[in-house]
Amino acid sequence: MTDLTLTPGIATVLFTVACLAGYRYRRVWKAEGPRSQLWLSGLVAAGTLLILGFVPLSSG
């Protein structure tokens, strides 16, 4: 079985992507933009946060 862990650098990049996708989601939602952009940015934000929540960080 493969030991799947995130390095702190990758976790930081994923967190930044989640924040930017969430910000984009909110901007499109408030502007009543296209639903496809809502789905895309929402899925990216949710997916990255799920990865951060369930994949452990490496300790060193």
Tab-separated table of C-alpha atoms in Angstrom:
chain	number	residue	atom	x	y	z
A	1	MET	CA	0.000	0.000	0.000
A	2	THR	CA	1.248	3.456	-0.854
A	3	ASP	CA	1.914	5.954	1.891
A	4	LEU	CA	0.006	9.024	0.713
A	5	THR	CA	0.994	12.221	2.541
A	6	LEU	CA	1.201	15.902	1.672
A	7	THR	CA	4.297	17.994	2.136
A	8	PRO	CA	3.788	21.364	3.812
A	9	GLY	CA	4.593	23.140	0.527
A	10	ILE	CA	1.987	21.197	-1.457
A	11	ALA	CA	-0.563	21.730	1.322
A	12	THR	CA	0.083	25.472	1.181
A	13	VAL	CA	-0.404	25.516	-2.585
A	14	LEU	CA	-3.631	23.522	-2.278
A	15	PHE	CA	-4.920	25.870	0.434
A	16	THR	CA	-4.148	28.875	-1.770
A	17	VAL	CA	-5.964	27.271	-4.712
A	18	ALA	CA	-8.977	26.557	-2.480
A	19	CYS	CA	-9.068	30.163	-1.265
A	20	LEU	CA	-8.828	31.584	-4.779
A	21	ALA	CA	-11.491	29.200	-6.091
A	22	GLY	CA	-13.792	30.110	-3.207
A	23	TYR	CA	-13.243	33.800	-3.877
A	24	ARG	CA	-14.023	33.240	-7.571
A	25	TYR	CA	-17.158	31.282	-6.636
A	26	ARG	CA	-18.395	34.132	-4.469
A	27	ARG	CA	-17.712	36.765	-7.145
A	28	VAL	CA	-19.573	34.805	-9.829
A	29	TRP	CA	-22.431	34.046	-7.449
A	30	LYS	CA	-22.883	37.707	-6.422
A	31	ALA	CA	-22.755	38.827	-10.077
A	32	GLU	CA	-25.253	36.083	-11.000
A	33	GLY	CA	-22.810	34.750	-13.565
A	34	PRO	CA	-22.933	31.525	-15.544
A	35	ARG	CA	-23.765	28.368	-13.621
A	36	SER	CA	-20.872	26.498	-15.257
A	37	GLN	CA	-18.355	28.856	-13.628
A	38	LEU	CA	-20.095	28.389	-10.281
A	39	TRP	CA	-19.853	24.618	-10.569
A	40	LEU	CA	-16.250	24.661	-11.724
A	41	SER	CA	-14.943	26.959	-9.022
A	42	GLY	CA	-17.102	25.308	-6.349
A	43	LEU	CA	-15.879	21.838	-7.233
A	44	VAL	CA	-12.255	22.971	-7.269
A	45	ALA	CA	-12.631	24.608	-3.850
A	46	ALA	CA	-14.476	21.625	-2.381
A	47	GLY	CA	-12.055	19.092	-3.863
A	48	THR	CA	-8.944	20.815	-2.600
A	49	LEU	CA	-10.436	21.281	0.873
A	50	LEU	CA	-11.413	17.595	0.988
A	51	ILE	CA	-7.869	16.621	0.046
A	52	LEU	CA	-6.485	18.884	2.760
A	53	GLY	CA	-8.934	17.485	5.278
A	54	PHE	CA	-8.386	13.787	4.661
A	55	VAL	CA	-4.796	13.371	3.452
A	56	PRO	CA	-2.278	13.630	6.301
A	57	LEU	CA	0.708	15.972	6.250
A	58	SER	CA	4.205	14.564	6.293
A	59	SER	CA	6.078	15.330	9.478
A	60	GLY	CA	9.440	16.042	7.987
